[in-house]
Amino acid sequence: MGARLPLRAAGLCVIGLAATWTLAALVPIVHWHDAVALNDFTQLGRPRIDRLANGLLGLLDPLLYTLWALLLVAIALLRRRPRVALAAAIVLPAAPLSTELLKPLLAHPHARAGYQWVGAASWPSGHATAAMTLVLCALLVAPHRLRPTIAVLGSAFAVAVGFSLLILAWHMPSDVLGGYLLAALFGSLALAALRTAEARRPAGTRRRGQAFALSDRPLPPRSAAARGFPNRWHGEDLLAPAIIAVAGTLMLVVVVLLRATQVANFADEHHLIVLAAASIAALAALICSALTLELRR
């Protein structure tokens, strides 16, 4: 349960952030496809959908976001996880605030398709970062048995926020991807710091109780440790990614079965929205599943 894997994940997030911005800002064909995908998303807007999207994004207004953050920190303290509480107290404000620093530094003009226009200082999305940061901190704070459920619901929430940003033309698709990756970077660094702190704590403290430990998962039987497999994943460890995959597949099947012709025609005419939506959903599911699996090691 060392910090090596979280640090590797943080490195991958940095690479992903650099690649996302470079492609969206400096590669003309990606630059244009980003704008076309945004325009396609806005065509999904309807008065009812727009109200729902605005209501969802309203949950991430500064005041409400602060309340969610304080709630997560309070839960960690009530569960006697002071290190987790401290990590959440740092990550929850730091991740969204970092977007406000990066936006003017990495501002770049966007291509325009249709009537929608997004300002140059939009990468990465602060709302996408905030949504994913809340989900990742909730996974850190929650008991291990609740983490699969939180991962499923949290990834759905993050995806819904991302789609809402695009339907309302608040951000480009690349902005949403950048927001997810930035949140994942902070989450990975927080987990690495927590693992390092655990490793430096005297072994006797760990045996006396787990009041200060990151995970409250029951320790494996001694026989399993004796066989050299103390950190192997159990069958239940794959629950979160399995549920995410099955739920996503079932939703897709239901939509296709109910409106096969409409879906086929729309996908044929707007293939970029399919690619953008799949990329956003896949990245959110990957981030939530990866953290859930790592926390259960």
PDB file of C-alpha atoms in Angstrom:
ATOM      1  CA  MET A   1       0.000   0.000   0.000  1.00  0.00           C
ATOM      2  CA  GLY A   2       2.815   2.383  -0.821  1.00  0.00           C
ATOM      3  CA  ALA A   3       2.787   5.674  -2.643  1.00  0.00           C
ATOM      4  CA  ARG A   4       4.335   4.334  -5.847  1.00  0.00           C
ATOM      5  CA  LEU A   5       1.114   3.655  -7.767  1.00  0.00           C
ATOM      6  CA  PRO A   6      -0.588   6.946  -6.786  1.00  0.00           C
ATOM      7  CA  LEU A   7       2.521   8.836  -7.870  1.00  0.00           C
ATOM      8  CA  ARG A   8       2.522   6.989 -11.182  1.00  0.00           C
ATOM      9  CA  ALA A   9      -1.134   7.882 -11.590  1.00  0.00           C
ATOM     10  CA  ALA A  10      -0.296  11.528 -10.875  1.00  0.00           C
ATOM     11  CA  GLY A  11       2.382  11.388 -13.565  1.00  0.00           C
ATOM     12  CA  LEU A  12      -0.132   9.974 -16.049  1.00  0.00           C
ATOM     13  CA  CYS A  13      -2.524  12.790 -15.165  1.00  0.00           C
ATOM     14  CA  VAL A  14       0.164  15.386 -15.886  1.00  0.00           C
ATOM     15  CA  ILE A  15       0.851  13.746 -19.248  1.00  0.00           C
ATOM     16  CA  GLY A  16      -2.873  13.625 -19.976  1.00  0.00           C
ATOM     17  CA  LEU A  17      -3.302  17.291 -19.086  1.00  0.00           C
ATOM     18  CA  ALA A  18      -0.406  18.326 -21.302  1.00  0.00           C
ATOM     19  CA  ALA A  19      -1.665  16.210 -24.194  1.00  0.00           C
ATOM     20  CA  THR A  20      -5.256  17.446 -23.881  1.00  0.00           C
ATOM     21  CA  TRP A  21      -4.290  21.108 -23.870  1.00  0.00           C
ATOM     22  CA  THR A  22      -1.729  20.706 -26.658  1.00  0.00           C
ATOM     23  CA  LEU A  23      -4.166  18.918 -28.950  1.00  0.00           C
ATOM     24  CA  ALA A  24      -7.041  21.292 -28.252  1.00  0.00           C
ATOM     25  CA  ALA A  25      -4.983  24.483 -28.497  1.00  0.00           C
ATOM     26  CA  LEU A  26      -2.295  23.780 -31.097  1.00  0.00           C
ATOM     27  CA  VAL A  27      -3.594  21.104 -33.469  1.00  0.00           C
ATOM     28  CA  PRO A  28      -6.000  22.685 -36.003  1.00  0.00           C
ATOM     29  CA  ILE A  29      -8.024  19.562 -36.794  1.00  0.00           C
ATOM     30  CA  VAL A  30      -8.626  18.835 -33.089  1.00  0.00           C
ATOM     31  CA  HIS A  31      -9.277  22.537 -32.563  1.00  0.00           C
ATOM     32  CA  TRP A  32     -12.091  22.367 -35.118  1.00  0.00           C
ATOM     33  CA  HIS A  33     -13.535  19.035 -33.991  1.00  0.00           C
ATOM     34  CA  ASP A  34     -13.722  20.359 -30.442  1.00  0.00           C
ATOM     35  CA  ALA A  35     -15.961  23.178 -31.646  1.00  0.00           C
ATOM     36  CA  VAL A  36     -18.114  20.905 -33.806  1.00  0.00           C
ATOM     37  CA  ALA A  37     -18.682  18.516 -30.903  1.00  0.00           C
ATOM     38  CA  LEU A  38     -19.733  21.461 -28.727  1.00  0.00           C
ATOM     39  CA  ASN A  39     -22.180  22.627 -31.378  1.00  0.00           C
ATOM     40  CA  ASP A  40     -23.635  19.130 -31.616  1.00  0.00           C
ATOM     41  CA  PHE A  41     -24.130  18.986 -27.846  1.00  0.00           C
ATOM     42  CA  THR A  42     -25.984  22.304 -27.814  1.00  0.00           C
ATOM     43  CA  GLN A  43     -28.495  20.863 -30.277  1.00  0.00           C
ATOM     44  CA  LEU A  44     -29.620  18.516 -27.515  1.00  0.00           C
ATOM     45  CA  GLY A  45     -30.792  21.510 -25.482  1.00  0.00           C
ATOM     46  CA  ARG A  46     -34.483  21.866 -24.694  1.00  0.00           C
ATOM     47  CA  PRO A  47     -36.147  24.123 -22.102  1.00  0.00           C
ATOM     48  CA  ARG A  48     -36.591  21.210 -19.685  1.00  0.00           C
ATOM     49  CA  ILE A  49     -33.085  19.868 -20.284  1.00  0.00           C
ATOM     50  CA  ASP A  50     -31.590  23.336 -19.900  1.00  0.00           C
ATOM     51  CA  ARG A  51     -33.356  23.824 -16.564  1.00  0.00           C
ATOM     52  CA  LEU A  52     -32.104  20.453 -15.375  1.00  0.00           C
ATOM     53  CA  ALA A  53     -28.552  21.257 -16.503  1.00  0.00           C
ATOM     54  CA  ASN A  54     -28.595  24.635 -14.780  1.00  0.00           C
ATOM     55  CA  GLY A  55     -29.943  23.068 -11.594  1.00  0.00           C
ATOM     56  CA  LEU A  56     -27.217  20.429 -11.629  1.00  0.00           C
ATOM     57  CA  LEU A  57     -24.470  22.983 -12.140  1.00  0.00           C
ATOM     58  CA  GLY A  58     -26.032  25.106  -9.399  1.00  0.00           C
ATOM     59  CA  LEU A  59     -25.056  22.372  -6.937  1.00  0.00           C
ATOM     60  CA  LEU A  60     -21.454  23.418  -7.559  1.00  0.00           C
ATOM     61  CA  ASP A  61     -21.913  27.114  -6.841  1.00  0.00           C
ATOM     62  CA  PRO A  62     -19.199  28.385  -4.476  1.00  0.00           C
ATOM     63  CA  LEU A  63     -21.418  28.434  -1.387  1.00  0.00           C
ATOM     64  CA  LEU A  64     -22.875  24.967  -1.926  1.00  0.00           C
ATOM     65  CA  TYR A  65     -19.486  23.566  -2.907  1.00  0.00           C
ATOM     66  CA  THR A  66     -18.063  24.908   0.351  1.00  0.00           C
ATOM     67  CA  LEU A  67     -20.859  23.211   2.277  1.00  0.00           C
ATOM     68  CA  TRP A  68     -20.200  19.866   0.538  1.00  0.00           C
ATOM     69  CA  ALA A  69     -16.501  20.249   1.286  1.00  0.00           C
ATOM     70  CA  LEU A  70     -17.104  21.012   4.966  1.00  0.00           C
ATOM     71  CA  LEU A  71     -19.463  18.042   5.173  1.00  0.00           C
ATOM     72  CA  LEU A  72     -16.839  15.663   3.801  1.00  0.00           C
ATOM     73  CA  VAL A  73     -14.185  16.998   6.181  1.00  0.00           C
ATOM     74  CA  ALA A  74     -16.601  16.672   9.097  1.00  0.00           C
ATOM     75  CA  ILE A  75     -17.412  13.062   8.149  1.00  0.00           C
ATOM     76  CA  ALA A  76     -13.712  12.216   8.051  1.00  0.00           C
ATOM     77  CA  LEU A  77     -13.217  13.740  11.504  1.00  0.00           C
ATOM     78  CA  LEU A  78     -16.241  11.912  12.895  1.00  0.00           C
ATOM     79  CA  ARG A  79     -14.790   8.690  11.537  1.00  0.00           C
ATOM     80  CA  ARG A  80     -11.533   9.531  13.318  1.00  0.00           C
ATOM     81  CA  ARG A  81      -9.559   9.955  10.114  1.00  0.00           C
ATOM     82  CA  PRO A  82      -7.734  13.238  10.806  1.00  0.00           C
ATOM     83  CA  ARG A  83      -5.174  12.721   8.035  1.00  0.00           C
ATOM     84  CA  VAL A  84      -7.916  12.067   5.501  1.00  0.00           C
ATOM     85  CA  ALA A  85      -9.779  15.121   6.784  1.00  0.00           C
ATOM     86  CA  LEU A  86      -6.654  17.243   6.340  1.00  0.00           C
ATOM     87  CA  ALA A  87      -6.082  15.881   2.821  1.00  0.00           C
ATOM     88  CA  ALA A  88      -9.691  16.621   1.853  1.00  0.00           C
ATOM     89  CA  ALA A  89      -9.498  20.090   3.411  1.00  0.00           C
ATOM     90  CA  ILE A  90      -6.502  20.852   1.180  1.00  0.00           C
ATOM     91  CA  VAL A  91      -7.607  19.172  -2.051  1.00  0.00           C
ATOM     92  CA  LEU A  92     -11.219  20.376  -2.108  1.00  0.00           C
ATOM     93  CA  PRO A  93     -10.349  24.089  -2.397  1.00  0.00           C
ATOM     94  CA  ALA A  94      -6.964  23.660  -4.114  1.00  0.00           C
ATOM     95  CA  ALA A  95      -8.186  21.759  -7.167  1.00  0.00           C
ATOM     96  CA  PRO A  96     -10.899  24.233  -8.261  1.00  0.00           C
ATOM     97  CA  LEU A  97      -8.742  27.239  -7.390  1.00  0.00           C
ATOM     98  CA  SER A  98      -5.956  25.856  -9.573  1.00  0.00           C
ATOM     99  CA  THR A  99      -8.289  26.047 -12.561  1.00  0.00           C
ATOM    100  CA  GLU A 100      -8.656  29.789 -11.994  1.00  0.00           C
ATOM    101  CA  LEU A 101      -4.874  30.126 -12.118  1.00  0.00           C
ATOM    102  CA  LEU A 102      -4.468  27.954 -15.204  1.00  0.00           C
ATOM    103  CA  LYS A 103      -7.242  29.476 -17.313  1.00  0.00           C
ATOM    104  CA  PRO A 104      -5.567  32.842 -18.025  1.00  0.00           C
ATOM    105  CA  LEU A 105      -2.136  31.224 -18.345  1.00  0.00           C
ATOM    106  CA  LEU A 106      -3.304  28.625 -20.884  1.00  0.00           C
ATOM    107  CA  ALA A 107      -5.979  30.666 -22.642  1.00  0.00           C
ATOM    108  CA  HIS A 108      -6.296  29.989 -26.355  1.00  0.00           C
ATOM    109  CA  PRO A 109      -8.892  30.975 -28.959  1.00  0.00           C
ATOM    110  CA  HIS A 110     -11.452  28.334 -29.875  1.00  0.00           C
ATOM    111  CA  ALA A 111     -12.776  27.510 -33.285  1.00  0.00           C
ATOM    112  CA  ARG A 112     -16.406  28.387 -33.848  1.00  0.00           C
ATOM    113  CA  ALA A 113     -19.045  26.075 -35.285  1.00  0.00           C
ATOM    114  CA  GLY A 114     -22.620  27.300 -35.427  1.00  0.00           C
ATOM    115  CA  TYR A 115     -23.714  30.096 -33.131  1.00  0.00           C
ATOM    116  CA  GLN A 116     -22.018  28.977 -29.953  1.00  0.00           C
ATOM    117  CA  TRP A 117     -18.908  30.692 -28.656  1.00  0.00           C
ATOM    118  CA  VAL A 118     -16.716  29.971 -25.630  1.00  0.00           C
ATOM    119  CA  GLY A 119     -14.167  32.450 -24.290  1.00  0.00           C
ATOM    120  CA  ALA A 120     -10.455  31.825 -24.644  1.00  0.00           C
ATOM    121  CA  ALA A 121      -9.778  31.390 -20.903  1.00  0.00           C
ATOM    122  CA  SER A 122     -11.842  28.240 -20.416  1.00  0.00           C
ATOM    123  CA  TRP A 123      -9.355  25.375 -19.985  1.00  0.00           C
ATOM    124  CA  PRO A 124      -9.718  23.462 -17.725  1.00  0.00           C
ATOM    125  CA  SER A 125     -13.341  23.559 -16.616  1.00  0.00           C
ATOM    126  CA  GLY A 126     -13.752  24.638 -13.006  1.00  0.00           C
ATOM    127  CA  HIS A 127     -17.145  22.916 -12.696  1.00  0.00           C
ATOM    128  CA  ALA A 128     -15.806  19.622 -14.072  1.00  0.00           C
ATOM    129  CA  THR A 129     -12.844  19.870 -11.709  1.00  0.00           C
ATOM    130  CA  ALA A 130     -15.096  20.616  -8.733  1.00  0.00           C
ATOM    131  CA  ALA A 131     -17.479  17.749  -9.512  1.00  0.00           C
ATOM    132  CA  MET A 132     -14.731  15.164  -9.874  1.00  0.00           C
ATOM    133  CA  THR A 133     -12.869  16.499  -6.819  1.00  0.00           C
ATOM    134  CA  LEU A 134     -15.978  16.064  -4.670  1.00  0.00           C
ATOM    135  CA  VAL A 135     -16.378  12.491  -5.892  1.00  0.00           C
ATOM    136  CA  LEU A 136     -12.738  11.567  -5.287  1.00  0.00           C
ATOM    137  CA  CYS A 137     -12.700  13.090  -1.806  1.00  0.00           C
ATOM    138  CA  ALA A 138     -15.945  11.288  -0.998  1.00  0.00           C
ATOM    139  CA  LEU A 139     -14.205   8.044  -1.959  1.00  0.00           C
ATOM    140  CA  LEU A 140     -11.307   8.881   0.358  1.00  0.00           C
ATOM    141  CA  VAL A 141     -13.611   9.676   3.259  1.00  0.00           C
ATOM    142  CA  ALA A 142     -16.172   6.871   2.870  1.00  0.00           C
ATOM    143  CA  PRO A 143     -16.007   3.429   4.496  1.00  0.00           C
ATOM    144  CA  HIS A 144     -14.677   0.821   2.113  1.00  0.00           C
ATOM    145  CA  ARG A 145     -18.040  -0.956   1.770  1.00  0.00           C
ATOM    146  CA  LEU A 146     -19.693   2.215   0.477  1.00  0.00           C
ATOM    147  CA  ARG A 147     -16.966   3.080  -2.014  1.00  0.00           C
ATOM    148  CA  PRO A 148     -18.309   0.997  -4.941  1.00  0.00           C
ATOM    149  CA  THR A 149     -21.693   2.715  -4.627  1.00  0.00           C
ATOM    150  CA  ILE A 150     -20.086   6.148  -4.361  1.00  0.00           C
ATOM    151  CA  ALA A 151     -17.879   5.393  -7.364  1.00  0.00           C
ATOM    152  CA  VAL A 152     -20.903   4.481  -9.496  1.00  0.00           C
ATOM    153  CA  LEU A 153     -23.063   7.419  -8.429  1.00  0.00           C
ATOM    154  CA  GLY A 154     -20.100   9.794  -8.416  1.00  0.00           C
ATOM    155  CA  SER A 155     -18.979   8.946 -11.932  1.00  0.00           C
ATOM    156  CA  ALA A 156     -22.576   9.407 -13.133  1.00  0.00           C
ATOM    157  CA  PHE A 157     -22.697  12.802 -11.398  1.00  0.00           C
ATOM    158  CA  ALA A 158     -19.384  13.910 -12.921  1.00  0.00           C
ATOM    159  CA  VAL A 159     -20.515  12.823 -16.397  1.00  0.00           C
ATOM    160  CA  ALA A 160     -23.845  14.617 -15.985  1.00  0.00           C
ATOM    161  CA  VAL A 161     -22.002  17.798 -15.001  1.00  0.00           C
ATOM    162  CA  GLY A 162     -19.733  17.467 -18.018  1.00  0.00           C
ATOM    163  CA  PHE A 163     -22.642  16.980 -20.414  1.00  0.00           C
ATOM    164  CA  SER A 164     -24.514  19.903 -18.825  1.00  0.00           C
ATOM    165  CA  LEU A 165     -21.549  22.207 -19.413  1.00  0.00           C
ATOM    166  CA  LEU A 166     -21.565  21.279 -23.083  1.00  0.00           C
ATOM    167  CA  ILE A 167     -25.315  21.455 -23.621  1.00  0.00           C
ATOM    168  CA  LEU A 168     -25.314  24.970 -22.146  1.00  0.00           C
ATOM    169  CA  ALA A 169     -22.137  25.875 -24.106  1.00  0.00           C
ATOM    170  CA  TRP A 170     -20.233  26.890 -20.982  1.00  0.00           C
ATOM    171  CA  HIS A 171     -17.153  24.891 -21.971  1.00  0.00           C
ATOM    172  CA  MET A 172     -15.524  22.940 -24.768  1.00  0.00           C
ATOM    173  CA  PRO A 173     -15.272  19.118 -24.537  1.00  0.00           C
ATOM    174  CA  SER A 174     -11.512  19.420 -24.013  1.00  0.00           C
ATOM    175  CA  ASP A 175     -12.171  21.719 -21.040  1.00  0.00           C
ATOM    176  CA  VAL A 176     -14.230  18.996 -19.360  1.00  0.00           C
ATOM    177  CA  LEU A 177     -11.556  16.364 -19.930  1.00  0.00           C
ATOM    178  CA  GLY A 178      -8.944  18.729 -18.529  1.00  0.00           C
ATOM    179  CA  GLY A 179     -11.059  19.331 -15.435  1.00  0.00           C
ATOM    180  CA  TYR A 180     -11.383  15.612 -14.740  1.00  0.00           C
ATOM    181  CA  LEU A 181      -7.656  15.068 -15.161  1.00  0.00           C
ATOM    182  CA  LEU A 182      -6.769  17.983 -12.884  1.00  0.00           C
ATOM    183  CA  ALA A 183      -9.034  16.615 -10.146  1.00  0.00           C
ATOM    184  CA  ALA A 184      -7.486  13.170 -10.607  1.00  0.00           C
ATOM    185  CA  LEU A 185      -4.022  14.705 -10.268  1.00  0.00           C
ATOM    186  CA  PHE A 186      -4.883  16.249  -6.916  1.00  0.00           C
ATOM    187  CA  GLY A 187      -6.599  13.057  -5.781  1.00  0.00           C
ATOM    188  CA  SER A 188      -3.566  10.951  -6.702  1.00  0.00           C
ATOM    189  CA  LEU A 189      -1.183  13.282  -4.884  1.00  0.00           C
ATOM    190  CA  ALA A 190      -3.425  13.253  -1.811  1.00  0.00           C
ATOM    191  CA  LEU A 191      -3.484   9.458  -1.779  1.00  0.00           C
ATOM    192  CA  ALA A 192       0.304   9.324  -2.210  1.00  0.00           C
ATOM    193  CA  ALA A 193       0.732  11.693   0.745  1.00  0.00           C
ATOM    194  CA  LEU A 194      -1.618   9.636   2.897  1.00  0.00           C
ATOM    195  CA  ARG A 195       0.163   6.408   2.002  1.00  0.00           C
ATOM    196  CA  THR A 196       3.522   7.987   2.826  1.00  0.00           C
ATOM    197  CA  ALA A 197       2.216   9.172   6.188  1.00  0.00           C
ATOM    198  CA  GLU A 198       0.916   5.691   6.953  1.00  0.00           C
ATOM    199  CA  ALA A 199       4.223   4.095   6.046  1.00  0.00           C
ATOM    200  CA  ARG A 200       6.096   6.412   8.421  1.00  0.00           C
ATOM    201  CA  ARG A 201       3.802   5.714  11.358  1.00  0.00           C
ATOM    202  CA  PRO A 202       5.300   3.163  13.831  1.00  0.00           C
ATOM    203  CA  ALA A 203       3.960  -0.343  13.297  1.00  0.00           C
ATOM    204  CA  GLY A 204       2.806  -0.527  16.922  1.00  0.00           C
ATOM    205  CA  THR A 205       0.384   2.319  16.351  1.00  0.00           C
ATOM    206  CA  ARG A 206      -1.173   0.471  13.459  1.00  0.00           C
ATOM    207  CA  ARG A 207      -1.686  -2.688  15.536  1.00  0.00           C
ATOM    208  CA  ARG A 208      -3.343  -0.829  18.416  1.00  0.00           C
ATOM    209  CA  GLY A 209      -6.065   0.450  16.121  1.00  0.00           C
ATOM    210  CA  GLN A 210      -6.882   2.034  12.835  1.00  0.00           C
ATOM    211  CA  ALA A 211      -8.106   5.386  14.091  1.00  0.00           C
ATOM    212  CA  PHE A 212      -5.522   7.190  11.991  1.00  0.00           C
ATOM    213  CA  ALA A 213      -5.389   4.774   9.047  1.00  0.00           C
ATOM    214  CA  LEU A 214      -6.613   5.589   5.565  1.00  0.00           C
ATOM    215  CA  SER A 215      -8.592   2.379   5.156  1.00  0.00           C
ATOM    216  CA  ASP A 216     -10.871   0.651   7.638  1.00  0.00           C
ATOM    217  CA  ARG A 217     -11.039  -2.514   5.614  1.00  0.00           C
ATOM    218  CA  PRO A 218     -10.618  -5.636   7.762  1.00  0.00           C
ATOM    219  CA  LEU A 219      -7.128  -7.041   7.608  1.00  0.00           C
ATOM    220  CA  PRO A 220      -6.710 -10.230   5.506  1.00  0.00           C
ATOM    221  CA  PRO A 221      -6.271 -13.577   7.269  1.00  0.00           C
ATOM    222  CA  ARG A 222      -2.746 -14.383   8.367  1.00  0.00           C
ATOM    223  CA  SER A 223      -2.726 -17.399   6.099  1.00  0.00           C
ATOM    224  CA  ALA A 224      -3.216 -15.206   3.064  1.00  0.00           C
ATOM    225  CA  ALA A 225      -0.396 -12.896   4.142  1.00  0.00           C
ATOM    226  CA  ALA A 226       1.810 -15.898   4.823  1.00  0.00           C
ATOM    227  CA  ARG A 227       1.293 -17.056   1.269  1.00  0.00           C
ATOM    228  CA  GLY A 228       2.626 -13.707   0.081  1.00  0.00           C
ATOM    229  CA  PHE A 229      -0.632 -12.225  -1.172  1.00  0.00           C
ATOM    230  CA  PRO A 230      -1.491  -9.557   1.444  1.00  0.00           C
ATOM    231  CA  ASN A 231      -2.462  -6.936  -1.097  1.00  0.00           C
ATOM    232  CA  ARG A 232      -4.296  -9.007  -3.682  1.00  0.00           C
ATOM    233  CA  TRP A 233      -7.712  -7.744  -4.721  1.00  0.00           C
ATOM    234  CA  HIS A 234     -10.747  -9.766  -3.670  1.00  0.00           C
ATOM    235  CA  GLY A 235     -13.763 -10.416  -5.866  1.00  0.00           C
ATOM    236  CA  GLU A 236     -15.707  -7.546  -4.292  1.00  0.00           C
ATOM    237  CA  ASP A 237     -12.903  -5.156  -5.251  1.00  0.00           C
ATOM    238  CA  LEU A 238     -14.048  -5.268  -8.869  1.00  0.00           C
ATOM    239  CA  LEU A 239     -17.616  -4.378  -7.909  1.00  0.00           C
ATOM    240  CA  ALA A 240     -17.401  -0.660  -8.696  1.00  0.00           C
ATOM    241  CA  PRO A 241     -15.904  -0.910 -12.204  1.00  0.00           C
ATOM    242  CA  ALA A 242     -18.183  -3.855 -12.989  1.00  0.00           C
ATOM    243  CA  ILE A 243     -21.318  -1.949 -11.968  1.00  0.00           C
ATOM    244  CA  ILE A 244     -20.202   1.134 -13.908  1.00  0.00           C
ATOM    245  CA  ALA A 245     -19.602  -0.949 -17.028  1.00  0.00           C
ATOM    246  CA  VAL A 246     -22.864  -2.895 -16.723  1.00  0.00           C
ATOM    247  CA  ALA A 247     -24.958   0.188 -15.935  1.00  0.00           C
ATOM    248  CA  GLY A 248     -23.492   2.104 -18.857  1.00  0.00           C
ATOM    249  CA  THR A 249     -24.050  -0.811 -21.218  1.00  0.00           C
ATOM    250  CA  LEU A 250     -27.648  -1.312 -20.069  1.00  0.00           C
ATOM    251  CA  MET A 251     -28.450   2.369 -20.498  1.00  0.00           C
ATOM    252  CA  LEU A 252     -27.011   2.317 -23.997  1.00  0.00           C
ATOM    253  CA  VAL A 253     -28.946  -0.832 -24.895  1.00  0.00           C
ATOM    254  CA  VAL A 254     -32.222   0.600 -23.571  1.00  0.00           C
ATOM    255  CA  VAL A 255     -31.782   3.843 -25.488  1.00  0.00           C
ATOM    256  CA  VAL A 256     -30.933   2.024 -28.679  1.00  0.00           C
ATOM    257  CA  LEU A 257     -33.861  -0.395 -28.334  1.00  0.00           C
ATOM    258  CA  LEU A 258     -36.371   2.352 -27.613  1.00  0.00           C
ATOM    259  CA  ARG A 259     -35.221   4.736 -30.318  1.00  0.00           C
ATOM    260  CA  ALA A 260     -33.013   2.750 -32.610  1.00  0.00           C
ATOM    261  CA  THR A 261     -33.778   4.776 -35.738  1.00  0.00           C
ATOM    262  CA  GLN A 262     -33.400   8.167 -34.078  1.00  0.00           C
ATOM    263  CA  VAL A 263     -30.178   7.147 -32.358  1.00  0.00           C
ATOM    264  CA  ALA A 264     -28.723   5.755 -35.582  1.00  0.00           C
ATOM    265  CA  ASN A 265     -29.631   8.870 -37.567  1.00  0.00           C
ATOM    266  CA  PHE A 266     -28.306  11.240 -34.921  1.00  0.00           C
ATOM    267  CA  ALA A 267     -25.055   9.302 -34.520  1.00  0.00           C
ATOM    268  CA  ASP A 268     -24.590   9.230 -38.272  1.00  0.00           C
ATOM    269  CA  GLU A 269     -25.078  12.980 -38.593  1.00  0.00           C
ATOM    270  CA  HIS A 270     -23.227  13.938 -35.414  1.00  0.00           C
ATOM    271  CA  HIS A 271     -20.497  11.348 -34.982  1.00  0.00           C
ATOM    272  CA  LEU A 272     -18.287  13.777 -33.041  1.00  0.00           C
ATOM    273  CA  ILE A 273     -20.794  14.061 -30.209  1.00  0.00           C
ATOM    274  CA  VAL A 274     -20.666  10.295 -29.820  1.00  0.00           C
ATOM    275  CA  LEU A 275     -16.873  10.380 -29.623  1.00  0.00           C
ATOM    276  CA  ALA A 276     -16.858  13.301 -27.167  1.00  0.00           C
ATOM    277  CA  ALA A 277     -19.552  11.784 -24.958  1.00  0.00           C
ATOM    278  CA  ALA A 278     -17.813   8.411 -24.904  1.00  0.00           C
ATOM    279  CA  SER A 279     -14.479  10.024 -24.033  1.00  0.00           C
ATOM    280  CA  ILE A 280     -15.968  12.022 -21.164  1.00  0.00           C
ATOM    281  CA  ALA A 281     -17.877   9.046 -19.753  1.00  0.00           C
ATOM    282  CA  ALA A 282     -14.922   6.677 -20.116  1.00  0.00           C
ATOM    283  CA  LEU A 283     -12.478   9.057 -18.408  1.00  0.00           C
ATOM    284  CA  ALA A 284     -14.843   9.696 -15.480  1.00  0.00           C
ATOM    285  CA  ALA A 285     -15.464   5.969 -15.025  1.00  0.00           C
ATOM    286  CA  LEU A 286     -11.755   5.187 -15.277  1.00  0.00           C
ATOM    287  CA  ILE A 287     -10.770   7.767 -12.655  1.00  0.00           C
ATOM    288  CA  CYS A 288     -13.438   6.700 -10.150  1.00  0.00           C
ATOM    289  CA  SER A 289     -12.816   2.980 -10.692  1.00  0.00           C
ATOM    290  CA  ALA A 290      -9.045   3.334 -10.429  1.00  0.00           C
ATOM    291  CA  LEU A 291      -9.208   5.209  -7.116  1.00  0.00           C
ATOM    292  CA  THR A 292     -11.728   2.720  -5.731  1.00  0.00           C
ATOM    293  CA  LEU A 293      -9.506  -0.205  -6.625  1.00  0.00           C
ATOM    294  CA  GLU A 294      -6.391   1.455  -5.258  1.00  0.00           C
ATOM    295  CA  LEU A 295      -8.086   2.303  -1.972  1.00  0.00           C
ATOM    296  CA  ARG A 296      -9.055  -1.331  -1.511  1.00  0.00           C
ATOM    297  CA  ARG A 297      -5.511  -2.662  -1.837  1.00  0.00           C
TER     298      ARG A 297
END
